[in-house]
PDB file of C-alpha atoms in Angstrom:
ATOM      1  CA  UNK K   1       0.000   0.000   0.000  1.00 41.00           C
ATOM      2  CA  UNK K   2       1.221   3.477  -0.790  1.00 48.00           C
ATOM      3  CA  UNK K   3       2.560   5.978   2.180  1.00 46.00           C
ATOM      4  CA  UNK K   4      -0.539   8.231   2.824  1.00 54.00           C
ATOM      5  CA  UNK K   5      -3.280   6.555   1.203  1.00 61.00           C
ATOM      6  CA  UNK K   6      -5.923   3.874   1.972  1.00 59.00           C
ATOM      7  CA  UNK K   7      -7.437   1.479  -0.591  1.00 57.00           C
ATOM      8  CA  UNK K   8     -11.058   0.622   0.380  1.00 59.00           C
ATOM      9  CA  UNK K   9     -10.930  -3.226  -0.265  1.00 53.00           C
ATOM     10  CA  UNK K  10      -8.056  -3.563   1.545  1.00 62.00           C
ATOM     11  CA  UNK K  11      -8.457  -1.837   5.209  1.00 73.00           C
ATOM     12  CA  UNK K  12     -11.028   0.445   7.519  1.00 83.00           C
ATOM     13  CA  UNK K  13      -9.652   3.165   8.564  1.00 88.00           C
ATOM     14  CA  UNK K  14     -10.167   3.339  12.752  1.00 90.00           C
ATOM     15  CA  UNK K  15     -12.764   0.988  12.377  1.00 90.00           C
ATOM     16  CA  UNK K  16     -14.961   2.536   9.990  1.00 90.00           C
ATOM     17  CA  UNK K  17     -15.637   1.698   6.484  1.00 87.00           C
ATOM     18  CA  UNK K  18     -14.740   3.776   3.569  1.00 86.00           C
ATOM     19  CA  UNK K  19     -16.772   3.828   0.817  1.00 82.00           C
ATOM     20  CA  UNK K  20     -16.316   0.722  -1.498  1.00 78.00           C
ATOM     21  CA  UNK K  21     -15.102   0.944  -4.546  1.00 76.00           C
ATOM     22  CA  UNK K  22     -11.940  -1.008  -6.408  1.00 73.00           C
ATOM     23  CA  UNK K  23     -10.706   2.038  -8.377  1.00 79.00           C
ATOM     24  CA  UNK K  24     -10.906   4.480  -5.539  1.00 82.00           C
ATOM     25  CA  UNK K  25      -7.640   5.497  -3.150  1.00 84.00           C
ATOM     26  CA  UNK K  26      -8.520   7.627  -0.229  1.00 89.00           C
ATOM     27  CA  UNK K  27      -6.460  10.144   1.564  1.00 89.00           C
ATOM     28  CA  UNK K  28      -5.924   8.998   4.872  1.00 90.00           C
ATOM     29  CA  UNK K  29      -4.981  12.820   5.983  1.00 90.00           C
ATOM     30  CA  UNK K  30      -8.206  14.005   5.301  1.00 92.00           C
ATOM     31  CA  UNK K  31     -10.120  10.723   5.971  1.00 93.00           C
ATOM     32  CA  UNK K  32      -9.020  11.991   9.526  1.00 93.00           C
ATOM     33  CA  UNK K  33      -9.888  15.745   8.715  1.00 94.00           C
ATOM     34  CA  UNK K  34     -13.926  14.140   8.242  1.00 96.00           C
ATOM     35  CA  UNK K  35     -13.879  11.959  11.462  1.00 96.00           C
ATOM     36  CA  UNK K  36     -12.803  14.587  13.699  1.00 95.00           C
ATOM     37  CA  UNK K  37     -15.539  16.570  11.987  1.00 96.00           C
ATOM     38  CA  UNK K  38     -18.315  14.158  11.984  1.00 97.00           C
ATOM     39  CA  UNK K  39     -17.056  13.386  15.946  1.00 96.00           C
ATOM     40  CA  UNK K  40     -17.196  16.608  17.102  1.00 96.00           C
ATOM     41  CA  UNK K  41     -20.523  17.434  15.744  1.00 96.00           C
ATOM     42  CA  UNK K  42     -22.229  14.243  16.661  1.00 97.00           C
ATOM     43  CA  UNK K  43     -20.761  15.150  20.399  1.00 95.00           C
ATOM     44  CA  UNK K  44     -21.444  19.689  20.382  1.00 94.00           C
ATOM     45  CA  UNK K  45     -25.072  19.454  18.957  1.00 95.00           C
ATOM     46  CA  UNK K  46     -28.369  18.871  19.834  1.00 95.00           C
ATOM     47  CA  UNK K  47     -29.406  17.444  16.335  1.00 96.00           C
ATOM     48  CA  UNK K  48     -26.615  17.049  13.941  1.00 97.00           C
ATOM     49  CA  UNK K  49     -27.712  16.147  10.667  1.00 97.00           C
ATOM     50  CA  UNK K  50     -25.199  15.699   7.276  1.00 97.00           C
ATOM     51  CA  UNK K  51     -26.116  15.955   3.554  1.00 96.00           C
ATOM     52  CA  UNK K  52     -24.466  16.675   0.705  1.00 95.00           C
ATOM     53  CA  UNK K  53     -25.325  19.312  -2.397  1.00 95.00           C
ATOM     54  CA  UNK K  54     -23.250  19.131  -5.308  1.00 94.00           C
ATOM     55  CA  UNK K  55     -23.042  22.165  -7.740  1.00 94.00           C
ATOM     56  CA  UNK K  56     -21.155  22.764 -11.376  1.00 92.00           C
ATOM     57  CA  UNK K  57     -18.930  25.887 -11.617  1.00 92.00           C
ATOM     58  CA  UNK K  58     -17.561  27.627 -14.577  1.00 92.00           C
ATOM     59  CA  UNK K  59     -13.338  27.671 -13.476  1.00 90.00           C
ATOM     60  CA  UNK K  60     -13.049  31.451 -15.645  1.00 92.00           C
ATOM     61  CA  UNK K  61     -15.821  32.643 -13.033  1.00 94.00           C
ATOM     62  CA  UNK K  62     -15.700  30.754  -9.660  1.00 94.00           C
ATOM     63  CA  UNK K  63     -13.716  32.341  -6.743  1.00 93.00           C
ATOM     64  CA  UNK K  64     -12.199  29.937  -4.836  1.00 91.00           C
ATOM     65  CA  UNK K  65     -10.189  32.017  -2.434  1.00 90.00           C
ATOM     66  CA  UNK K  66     -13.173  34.210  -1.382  1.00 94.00           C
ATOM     67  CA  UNK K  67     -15.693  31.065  -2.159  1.00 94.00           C
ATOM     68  CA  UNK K  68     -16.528  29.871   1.802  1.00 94.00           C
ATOM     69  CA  UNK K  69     -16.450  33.670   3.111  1.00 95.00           C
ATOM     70  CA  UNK K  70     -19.435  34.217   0.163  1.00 96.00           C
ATOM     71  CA  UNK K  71     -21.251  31.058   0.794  1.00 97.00           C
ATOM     72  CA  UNK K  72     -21.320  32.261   4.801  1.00 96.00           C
ATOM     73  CA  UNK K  73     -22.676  35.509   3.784  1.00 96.00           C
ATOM     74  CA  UNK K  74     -25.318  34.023   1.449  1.00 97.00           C
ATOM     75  CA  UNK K  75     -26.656  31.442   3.762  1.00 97.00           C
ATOM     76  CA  UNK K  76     -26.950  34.088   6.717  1.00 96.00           C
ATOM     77  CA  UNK K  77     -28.820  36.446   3.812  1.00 97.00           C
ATOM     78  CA  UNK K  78     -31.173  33.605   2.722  1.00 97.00           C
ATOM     79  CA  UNK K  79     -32.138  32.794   6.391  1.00 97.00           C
ATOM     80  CA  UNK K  80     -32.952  36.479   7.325  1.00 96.00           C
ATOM     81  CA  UNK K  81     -35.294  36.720   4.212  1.00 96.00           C
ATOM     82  CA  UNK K  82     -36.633  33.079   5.112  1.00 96.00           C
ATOM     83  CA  UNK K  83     -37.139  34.415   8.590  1.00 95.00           C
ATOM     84  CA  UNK K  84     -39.077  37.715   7.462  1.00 95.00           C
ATOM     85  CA  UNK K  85     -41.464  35.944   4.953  1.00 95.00           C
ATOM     86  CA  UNK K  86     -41.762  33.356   8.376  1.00 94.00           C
ATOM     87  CA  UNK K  87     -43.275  36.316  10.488  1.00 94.00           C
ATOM     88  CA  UNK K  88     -44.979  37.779   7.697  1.00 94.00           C
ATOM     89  CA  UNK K  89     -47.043  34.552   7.319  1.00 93.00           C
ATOM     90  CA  UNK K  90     -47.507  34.406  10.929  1.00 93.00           C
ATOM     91  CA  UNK K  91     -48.728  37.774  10.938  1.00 93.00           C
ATOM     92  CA  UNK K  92     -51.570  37.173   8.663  1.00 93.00           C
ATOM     93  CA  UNK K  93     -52.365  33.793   9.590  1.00 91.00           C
ATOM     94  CA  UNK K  94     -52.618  36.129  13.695  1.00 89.00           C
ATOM     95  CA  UNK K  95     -54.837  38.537  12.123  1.00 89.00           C
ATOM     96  CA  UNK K  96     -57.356  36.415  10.254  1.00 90.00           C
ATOM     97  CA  UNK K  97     -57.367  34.151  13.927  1.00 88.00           C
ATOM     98  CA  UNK K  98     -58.501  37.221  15.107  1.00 89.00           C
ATOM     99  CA  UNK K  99     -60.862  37.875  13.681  1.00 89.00           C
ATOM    100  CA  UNK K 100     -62.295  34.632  13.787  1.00 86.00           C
ATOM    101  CA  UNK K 101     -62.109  35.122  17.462  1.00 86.00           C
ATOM    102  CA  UNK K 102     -60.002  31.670  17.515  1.00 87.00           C
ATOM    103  CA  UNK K 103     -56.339  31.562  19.355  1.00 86.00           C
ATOM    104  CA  UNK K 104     -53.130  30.897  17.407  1.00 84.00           C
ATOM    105  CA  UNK K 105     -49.955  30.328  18.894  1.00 87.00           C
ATOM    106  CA  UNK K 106     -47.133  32.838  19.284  1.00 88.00           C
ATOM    107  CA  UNK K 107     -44.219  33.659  17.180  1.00 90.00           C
ATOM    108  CA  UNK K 108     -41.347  32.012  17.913  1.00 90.00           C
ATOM    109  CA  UNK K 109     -37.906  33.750  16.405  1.00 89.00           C
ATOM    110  CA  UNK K 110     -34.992  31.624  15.431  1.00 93.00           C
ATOM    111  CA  UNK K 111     -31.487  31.515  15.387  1.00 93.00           C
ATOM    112  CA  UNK K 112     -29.989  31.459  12.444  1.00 92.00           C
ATOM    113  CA  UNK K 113     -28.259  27.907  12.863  1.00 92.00           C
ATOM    114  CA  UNK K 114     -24.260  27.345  11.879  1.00 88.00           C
ATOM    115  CA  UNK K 115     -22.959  24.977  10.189  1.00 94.00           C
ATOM    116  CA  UNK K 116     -19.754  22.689   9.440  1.00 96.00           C
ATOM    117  CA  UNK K 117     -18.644  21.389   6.209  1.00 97.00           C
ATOM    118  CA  UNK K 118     -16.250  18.937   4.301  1.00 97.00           C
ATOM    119  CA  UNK K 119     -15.799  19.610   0.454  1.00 96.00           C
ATOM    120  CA  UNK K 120     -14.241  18.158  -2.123  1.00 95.00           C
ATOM    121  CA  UNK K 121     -13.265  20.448  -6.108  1.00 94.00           C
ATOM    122  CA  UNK K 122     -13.570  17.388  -9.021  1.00 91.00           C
ATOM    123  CA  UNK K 123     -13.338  17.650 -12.670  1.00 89.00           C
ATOM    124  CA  UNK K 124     -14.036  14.860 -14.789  1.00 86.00           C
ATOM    125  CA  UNK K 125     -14.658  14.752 -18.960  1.00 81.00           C
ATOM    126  CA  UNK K 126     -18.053  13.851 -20.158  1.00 75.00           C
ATOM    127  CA  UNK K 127     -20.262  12.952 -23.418  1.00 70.00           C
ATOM    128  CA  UNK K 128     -22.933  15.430 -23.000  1.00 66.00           C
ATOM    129  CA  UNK K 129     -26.795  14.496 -23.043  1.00 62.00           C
ATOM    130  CA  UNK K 130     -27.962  14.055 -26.312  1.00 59.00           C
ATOM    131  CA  UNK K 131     -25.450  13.707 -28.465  1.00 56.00           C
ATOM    132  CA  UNK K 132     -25.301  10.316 -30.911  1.00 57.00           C
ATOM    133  CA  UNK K 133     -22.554   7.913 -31.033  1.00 55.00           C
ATOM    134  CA  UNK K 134     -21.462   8.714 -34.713  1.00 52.00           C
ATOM    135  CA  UNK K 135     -20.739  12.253 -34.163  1.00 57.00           C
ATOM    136  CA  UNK K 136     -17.492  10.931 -32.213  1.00 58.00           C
ATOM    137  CA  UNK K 137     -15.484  11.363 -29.304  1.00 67.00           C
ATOM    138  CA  UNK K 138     -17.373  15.002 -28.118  1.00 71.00           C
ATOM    139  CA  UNK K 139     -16.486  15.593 -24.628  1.00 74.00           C
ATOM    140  CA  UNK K 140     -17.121  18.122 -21.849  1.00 79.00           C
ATOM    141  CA  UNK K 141     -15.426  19.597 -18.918  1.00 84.00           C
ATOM    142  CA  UNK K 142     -17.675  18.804 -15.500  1.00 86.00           C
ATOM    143  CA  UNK K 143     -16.017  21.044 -13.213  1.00 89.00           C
ATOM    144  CA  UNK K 144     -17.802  20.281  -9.573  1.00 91.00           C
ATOM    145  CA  UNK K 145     -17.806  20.337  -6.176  1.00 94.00           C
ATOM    146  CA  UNK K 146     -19.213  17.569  -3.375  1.00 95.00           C
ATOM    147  CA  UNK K 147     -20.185  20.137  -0.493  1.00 97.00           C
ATOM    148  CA  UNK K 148     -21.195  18.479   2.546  1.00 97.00           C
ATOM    149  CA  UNK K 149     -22.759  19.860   5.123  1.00 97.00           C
ATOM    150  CA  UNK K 150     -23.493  19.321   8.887  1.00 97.00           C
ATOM    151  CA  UNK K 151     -26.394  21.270  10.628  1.00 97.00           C
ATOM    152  CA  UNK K 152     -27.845  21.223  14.344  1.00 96.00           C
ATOM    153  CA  UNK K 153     -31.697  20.828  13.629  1.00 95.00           C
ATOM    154  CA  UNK K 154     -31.454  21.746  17.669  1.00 92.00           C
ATOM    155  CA  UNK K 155     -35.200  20.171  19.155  1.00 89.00           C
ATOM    156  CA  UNK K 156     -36.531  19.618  15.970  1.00 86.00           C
ATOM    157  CA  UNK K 157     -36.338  23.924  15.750  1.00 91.00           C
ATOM    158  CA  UNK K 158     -35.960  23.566  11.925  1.00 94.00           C
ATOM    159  CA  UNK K 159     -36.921  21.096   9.827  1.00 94.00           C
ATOM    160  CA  UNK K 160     -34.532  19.005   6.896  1.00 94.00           C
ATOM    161  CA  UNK K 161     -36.102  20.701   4.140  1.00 93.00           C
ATOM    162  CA  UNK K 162     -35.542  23.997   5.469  1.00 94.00           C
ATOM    163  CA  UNK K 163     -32.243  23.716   5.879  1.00 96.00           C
ATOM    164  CA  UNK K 164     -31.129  21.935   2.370  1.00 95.00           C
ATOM    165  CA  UNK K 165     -33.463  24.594   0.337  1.00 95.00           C
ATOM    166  CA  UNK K 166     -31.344  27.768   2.045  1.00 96.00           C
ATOM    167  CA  UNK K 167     -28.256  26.179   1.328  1.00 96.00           C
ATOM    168  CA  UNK K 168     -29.155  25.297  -2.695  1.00 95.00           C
ATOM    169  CA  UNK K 169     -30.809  28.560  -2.442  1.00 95.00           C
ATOM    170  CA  UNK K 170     -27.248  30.391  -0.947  1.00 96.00           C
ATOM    171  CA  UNK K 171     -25.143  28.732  -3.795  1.00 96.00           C
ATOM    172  CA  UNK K 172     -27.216  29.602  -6.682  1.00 94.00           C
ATOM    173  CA  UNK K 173     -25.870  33.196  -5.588  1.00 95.00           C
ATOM    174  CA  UNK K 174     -22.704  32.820  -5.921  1.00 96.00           C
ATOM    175  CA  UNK K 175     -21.084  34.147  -8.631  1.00 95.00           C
ATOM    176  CA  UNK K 176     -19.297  31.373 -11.242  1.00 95.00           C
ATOM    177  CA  UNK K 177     -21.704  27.909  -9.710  1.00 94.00           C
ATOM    178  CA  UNK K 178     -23.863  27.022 -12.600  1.00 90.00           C
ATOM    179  CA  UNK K 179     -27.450  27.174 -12.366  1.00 87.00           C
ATOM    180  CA  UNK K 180     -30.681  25.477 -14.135  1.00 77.00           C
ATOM    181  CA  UNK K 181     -30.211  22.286 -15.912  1.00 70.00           C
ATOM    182  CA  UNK K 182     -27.030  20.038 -15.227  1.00 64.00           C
ATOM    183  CA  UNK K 183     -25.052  19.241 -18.508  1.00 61.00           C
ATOM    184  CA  UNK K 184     -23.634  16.099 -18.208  1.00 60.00           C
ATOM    185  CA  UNK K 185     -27.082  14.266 -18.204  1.00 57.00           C
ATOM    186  CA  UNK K 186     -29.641  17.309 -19.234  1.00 56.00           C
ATOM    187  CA  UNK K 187     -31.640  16.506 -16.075  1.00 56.00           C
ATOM    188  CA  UNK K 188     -30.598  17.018 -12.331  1.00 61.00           C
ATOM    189  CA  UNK K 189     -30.839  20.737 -11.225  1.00 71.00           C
ATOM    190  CA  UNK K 190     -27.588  22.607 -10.371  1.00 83.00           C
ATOM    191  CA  UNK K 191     -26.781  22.889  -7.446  1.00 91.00           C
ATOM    192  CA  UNK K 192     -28.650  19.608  -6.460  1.00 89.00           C
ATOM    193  CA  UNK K 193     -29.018  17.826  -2.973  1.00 90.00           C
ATOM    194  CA  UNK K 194     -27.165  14.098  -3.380  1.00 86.00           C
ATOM    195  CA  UNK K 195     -29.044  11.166  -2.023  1.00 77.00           C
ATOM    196  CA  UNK K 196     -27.800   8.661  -0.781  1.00 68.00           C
ATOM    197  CA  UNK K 197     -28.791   4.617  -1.158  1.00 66.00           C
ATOM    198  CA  UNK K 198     -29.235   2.897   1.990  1.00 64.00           C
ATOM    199  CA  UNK K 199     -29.602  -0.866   1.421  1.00 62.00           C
ATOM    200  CA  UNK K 200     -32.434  -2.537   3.535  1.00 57.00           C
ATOM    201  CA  UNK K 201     -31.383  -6.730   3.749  1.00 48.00           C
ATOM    202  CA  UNK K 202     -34.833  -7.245   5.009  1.00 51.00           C
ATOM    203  CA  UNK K 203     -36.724  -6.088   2.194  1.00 51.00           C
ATOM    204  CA  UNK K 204     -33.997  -7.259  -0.295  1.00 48.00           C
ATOM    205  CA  UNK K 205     -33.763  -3.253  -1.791  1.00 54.00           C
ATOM    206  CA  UNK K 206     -32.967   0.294  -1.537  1.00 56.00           C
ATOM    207  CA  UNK K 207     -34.254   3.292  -0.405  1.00 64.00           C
ATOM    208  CA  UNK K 208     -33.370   6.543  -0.979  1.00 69.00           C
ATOM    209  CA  UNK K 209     -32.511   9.334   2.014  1.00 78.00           C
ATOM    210  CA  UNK K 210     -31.455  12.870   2.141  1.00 85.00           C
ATOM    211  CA  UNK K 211     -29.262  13.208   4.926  1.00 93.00           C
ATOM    212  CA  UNK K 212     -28.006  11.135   7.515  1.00 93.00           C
ATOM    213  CA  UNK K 213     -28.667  11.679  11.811  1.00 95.00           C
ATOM    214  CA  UNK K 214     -24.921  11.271  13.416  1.00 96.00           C
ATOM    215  CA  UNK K 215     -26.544  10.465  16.436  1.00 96.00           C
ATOM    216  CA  UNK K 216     -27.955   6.984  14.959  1.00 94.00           C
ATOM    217  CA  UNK K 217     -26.344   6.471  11.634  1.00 92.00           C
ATOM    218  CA  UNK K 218     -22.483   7.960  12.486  1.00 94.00           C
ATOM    219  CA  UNK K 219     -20.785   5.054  11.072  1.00 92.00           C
ATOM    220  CA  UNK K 220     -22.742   4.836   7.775  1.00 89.00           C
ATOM    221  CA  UNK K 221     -21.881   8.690   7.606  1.00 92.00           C
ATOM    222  CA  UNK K 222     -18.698   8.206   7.610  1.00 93.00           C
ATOM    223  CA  UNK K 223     -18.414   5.546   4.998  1.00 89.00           C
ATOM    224  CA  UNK K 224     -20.745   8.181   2.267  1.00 90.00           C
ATOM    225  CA  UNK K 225     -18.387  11.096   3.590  1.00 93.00           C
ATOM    226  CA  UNK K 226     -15.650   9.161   2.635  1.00 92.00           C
ATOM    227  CA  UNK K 227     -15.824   9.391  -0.868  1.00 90.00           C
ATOM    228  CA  UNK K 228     -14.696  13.469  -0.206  1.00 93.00           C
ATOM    229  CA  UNK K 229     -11.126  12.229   0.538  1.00 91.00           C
ATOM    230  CA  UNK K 230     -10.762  10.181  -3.125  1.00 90.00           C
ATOM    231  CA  UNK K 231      -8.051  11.128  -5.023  1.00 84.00           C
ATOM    232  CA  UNK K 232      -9.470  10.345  -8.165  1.00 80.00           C
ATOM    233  CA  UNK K 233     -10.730  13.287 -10.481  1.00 76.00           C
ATOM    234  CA  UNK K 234      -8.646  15.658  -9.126  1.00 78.00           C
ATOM    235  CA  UNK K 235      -6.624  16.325 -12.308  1.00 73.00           C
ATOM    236  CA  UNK K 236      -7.464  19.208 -14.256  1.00 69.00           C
ATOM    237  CA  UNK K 237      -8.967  20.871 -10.635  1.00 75.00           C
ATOM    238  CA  UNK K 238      -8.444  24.690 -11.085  1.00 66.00           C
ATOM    239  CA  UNK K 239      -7.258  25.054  -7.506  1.00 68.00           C
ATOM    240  CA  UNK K 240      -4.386  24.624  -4.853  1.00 72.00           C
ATOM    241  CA  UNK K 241      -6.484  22.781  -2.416  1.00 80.00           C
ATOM    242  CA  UNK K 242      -9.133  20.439  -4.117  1.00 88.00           C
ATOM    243  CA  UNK K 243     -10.273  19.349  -0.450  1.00 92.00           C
ATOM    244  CA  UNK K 244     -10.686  21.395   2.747  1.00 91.00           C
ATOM    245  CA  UNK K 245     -13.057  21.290   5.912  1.00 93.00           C
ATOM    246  CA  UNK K 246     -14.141  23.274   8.938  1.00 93.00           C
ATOM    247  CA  UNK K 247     -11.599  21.635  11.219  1.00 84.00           C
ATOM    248  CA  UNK K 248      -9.882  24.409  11.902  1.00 78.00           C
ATOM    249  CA  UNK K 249     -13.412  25.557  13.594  1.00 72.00           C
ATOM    250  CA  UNK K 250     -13.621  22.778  16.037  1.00 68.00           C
ATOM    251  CA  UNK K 251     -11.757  22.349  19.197  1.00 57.00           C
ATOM    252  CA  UNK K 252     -10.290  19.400  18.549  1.00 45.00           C
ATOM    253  CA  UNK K 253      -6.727  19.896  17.029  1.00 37.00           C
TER     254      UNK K 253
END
């Protein structure tokens, strides 16, 4: 085995599985970078939850440097304007209880909740949607990003859906992340929430789920988080550090 990396077939890495797949190395370095993460959120909050929205980006228009500073900005922007149009409805839905002479309960402001994150920059070629096989080899840049995200729901204070719509909503601001319809297959929306497959051996199948609890599901977490620390598709990335994380945030250097 090479110095540094991890094949998945081979080993777990402190007990945990990595995702499997035979033509995928993972960087043990940052394979450490997500546990830590995934640890210390699972331990600091109330009701950690983890998904994972992956957007395009055009390389001539996409900040990197600047790129998490935005994306902070944006999400606390989309939550204050979720939050007004919250009290506005409340407002009306008040009045009209009034005068109905009927009670409705009281407004109840929110904090707009932090988050961590784990990302991953990829760029892989692709035969865009559409085209026939006798026009030849026509290929396209995919330049993308796998942006995970962990949020403290707190007491059930916001709801999944919520919280994954401000965050698609806060990229497609950004300036350089494509928007609309995504290229390589003419159908998914970009930026677009990931699911997951979670296989059931009872029923024999799969279902499909949005996000994963790290109070009940940390270990299958960390295997679908461990694809961000591949170091596959990284040529052709348009930027010094094609992985990074919130690490630095939590007190557990």
């Amino acid at each position: 085995m090479r110095k540094g990396y991890l094949i998945n077939y081979e080993e777990t890495f402190k007990g945990y599985k990595v995702l499997q797949n035979l033509e995928y190395w993972y960087n043990t370095r940052n394979l450490e970078s997500i546990l830590k993460i995934l640890e210390h959120c699972r331990e600091t909050m109330t009701n950690p939850v983890m998904y994972q929205i992956e957007f395009s980006y055009d390389p001539d228009k996409f900040n990197k440097s600047v790129f998490l500073e935005v994306l902070r900005r944006k999400w606390k922007s989309e939550w204050k304007k979720y939050e007004e149009e919250r009290k506005e409805k409340w407002i009306l839905k008040y009045e009209e209880a009034q005068l109905k002479g009927e009670k409705t309960s009281s407004f109840r402001s929110r904090k707009i909740p932090e988050f961590h994150y784990i990302y991953s920059f990829e760029f892989k070629e692709f035969k865009p949607a559409g085209i026939r096989r006798d026009r030849g080899k026509i290929m396209l840049n995919y330049h993308h990003c796998h942006f995970m995200f962990i949020v403290d729901l707190r007491h059930n204070q916001f709801g999944i859906d919520e919280v994954v719509y401000r965050s698609i909503n806060a990229f497609k601001k950004i300036e350089g992340i494509n928007k609309g319809k995504n290229k390589r297959n003419g159908k998914d929306q970009n930026p677009r929430l990931n699911y997951r497959k979670t296989e059931k051996p009872e029923e024999g199948g799969f279902i499909e789920a949005r996000y994963h609890d790290l109070k009940t599901e940390f270990e299958d977490a960390f295997t679908r988080a461990s694809y961000l620390s591949k170091t596959s598709q990284k040529a052709g990335v348009m930027t010094r550090n094609s992985f990074g994380s919130s690490i630095k945030l939590c007190k557990v250097m």
